[in-house]
Amino acid sequence: MFAKKRSQHGGVVSSMPSSNAKKLLRLPHVFAKILELPFPSDDDVLVEETPQFFRFVASCNAGGVRALAIEILPGITKIVIKRMDGGDVAVAGRHQQVPSGFGLWRFRLPPGTQPEMVTAVSIGGKLVVTVPKIKSRAN
Amino acid sequence: MGNCNVCAKADVVEDSNNNRNKKSNETNRARKKEPKPFTDEPARSTAAPIRVLKDVIPMSHRTRISDKYILGRELGRGEFGITYLCTDRETKEALACKSISKRKLRTAVDIDDVRREVAIMSTLPEHPNVVKLKATYEDNENVHLVMELCEGGELFDRIVARGHYSERAAAAVARTIAEVVRMCHSNGVMHRDLKPENFLFANKKENSALKAIDFGLSVFFKPGERFSEIVGSPYYMAPEVLKRNYGPEVDVWSAGVILYILLCGVPPFWAETEQGVALAILRGVIDFKREPWPQISESAKSLVRRMLEPDPKNRLTAEQVLEHPWLQNAKKAPNVPLGDIVRSRLKQFSVMNRFKKKALRVIADHLSVEEVEIIKDMFTLMDTDKDGRVTFEELKAGLRKVGSQLAEPEIKMLMEVADVDGNGVLDYGEFVAVTIHLQKMENDEHFHKAFKFFDKDGNGYIELRELEEALADESGETDADVLNDIMREVDTDKDGRISYEEFVAMMKTGTDWRKASRQYSRERFKSLSLNLMKDGSLQLHDEITGQAVVV
């Protein structure tokens, strides 16, 4: 009888904290325009800026990829990189995907960029992501 | 503010075509990585390193951090920096050094944020709830901020560990956060990133001071100034930030979100995606129906509502939060332990051997008139159909009536562990036994009387025969295995009988939460007495009216 009660209590105890813990997470900051790449935050990514665009280049073994500009709200846009089938690109050193990008390589895009026009290609073992700038601005 | 002018005069750092800075030296702290050549790219020379702190802070301008400090182990890691243990070479004082890698300063905005963080932390007056900036340094790879050391961990981790806080403990944290907000605002600083991860405890004690540690997104403001830049963290951002038109009231909103989380463990605006969280914030619907909100005082809920007022004009200021009755009367807020403490104690009861449970009932029979009267009245209060037994529903309703903060899973556990004979209801003896266990009586006189009850022949020991006789009274049968298990457990010196010392040791097993238990008992009985007198349904004896129960 006691053994049965103990197992029941164990169930009760484990369900309560875990259900709460799933809902309170560490999440990265929100900015108006943010680029998130499928790499650990400390990875080396080459950032190139020209009058026309920002370009990001990093070693990457993913196959075909595409860039998605997700509108979180009007005025808040996040660029993420997905596989052609829509799945997540595996991030080195992470066995489980952490929700909402904590610990990933992120870049806060300046106001004069157009994240909705982003492009991404994976070529020769490198991921190349290009974010155009707004054309009217002369740098 | 002089430092505002210093900020305004700061040279604009021009964007480099290549924000990446190669490390010329491998430092002990740096992770070793394979170089990643971009052989397809044309060769490019390394740009001059970014100057971040120029003109912001003159102090320690030309010395290196290692001239004065020894950097040690990693203490923590955030989005922009890593914090290391840091020792002053001269004074041996332990400090914390937040090193912000220039590789993370990817835009002019990032650079401005660090400059402003340093300017703000230098401007704010010394305050017991804000971590103190001691010194700043810059080298080719990093900006280093040397601050006082906080070793008690994050508020975030304590919330997750506890599930949620009692009202009194939550009020203490809320007051600290409101005071930080008030002090920032009165010095022209808007924090913009208040969240449990950004508060550290000074040490590991339960009542440790709590300190705000991160001003990386903070900004100077003047009264009436409006901001439109979207910055903050999901769950905690105010709706007007998402609408791009806000002022310092956003910090009170964030503090209100933290208070909601303290009291129930989950954020008020929650969804699976960032978009869902943002929409929930804009919708502004606050759930006070889920457990444990029905048991939380109206005063606490009133404060949460007025801090999470969607219209910033109608939202409380930090000053007004501090004046709210719930914070003003924080010492009167319920401090009944919730969450893990109660569950842990109930688990202890469930594994207690039958001898100890019997002993608790014997103690109950010897309680003073005052002590037993209150427990009997509680039982009578709960036994609404007067059949001499308490059902689960009666227990639940009765606990609500006496102001208990137990959630339904805990009440269910209480019923299961207290119901020794497993018939689904609590009789008076079972009720008293678990009540005494939750109080954890510490009066040795009770132990003496109970021991004498079992020691029929008065020889100073409880023999196996006496134990068998005592337990047979209760269950009507004797199980040799049960008796032997109890003897094996309690008879620590293995002389075949139980001494008084062994008996007391058994009774006191699991007393590491003694202080919490004492506070729990005091609050419980005070709450019961107050509610009974208000209710008018039970008449307490004159001699104990208004008396606290001695625990």
Coordinates of C-alpha atoms in Angstrom, one line a residue, chain A residues 86-135:
Chain A
G86 CA 11.2 23.9 -43.9
G87 CA 13.0 22.0 -41.2
D88 CA 15.6 23.4 -38.9
V89 CA 19.2 23.4 -39.8
A90 CA 21.1 21.4 -37.2
V91 CA 23.2 23.6 -35.0
A92 CA 26.7 22.3 -34.1
G93 CA 27.1 21.3 -30.5
R94 CA 23.4 21.3 -29.7
H95 CA 21.5 18.0 -29.4
Q96 CA 18.2 19.6 -28.7
Q97 CA 16.9 22.7 -30.4
V98 CA 16.2 25.4 -27.8
P99 CA 13.0 27.3 -28.5
S100 CA 13.3 30.8 -29.8
G101 CA 17.0 30.9 -30.4
F102 CA 18.7 31.4 -27.1
G103 CA 22.5 30.9 -27.6
L104 CA 22.4 31.2 -31.4
W105 CA 24.4 33.6 -33.5
R106 CA 22.4 36.8 -33.9
F107 CA 22.9 40.1 -35.5
R108 CA 20.8 43.2 -34.7
L109 CA 20.2 44.7 -38.2
P110 CA 20.3 48.5 -38.4
P111 CA 17.2 50.5 -39.3
G112 CA 18.3 51.0 -42.9
T113 CA 18.1 47.4 -43.9
Q114 CA 15.3 45.4 -45.7
P115 CA 15.2 42.0 -43.9
E116 CA 12.1 41.0 -46.0
M117 CA 14.4 40.9 -49.1
V118 CA 16.9 38.5 -47.5
T119 CA 18.5 35.8 -49.6
A120 CA 20.6 32.8 -48.6
V121 CA 22.6 30.2 -50.5
S122 CA 24.7 27.3 -49.4
I123 CA 27.6 26.8 -51.7
G124 CA 31.0 25.2 -51.5
G125 CA 30.6 24.4 -47.8
K126 CA 29.7 28.0 -46.9
L127 CA 26.4 29.7 -46.0
V128 CA 26.1 33.1 -47.6
V129 CA 23.2 35.4 -46.4
T130 CA 22.6 38.8 -48.0
V131 CA 20.4 41.5 -46.5
P132 CA 19.9 44.5 -48.8
K133 CA 19.8 48.0 -47.6
I134 CA 17.1 50.5 -48.4
K135 CA 18.0 51.9 -51.7

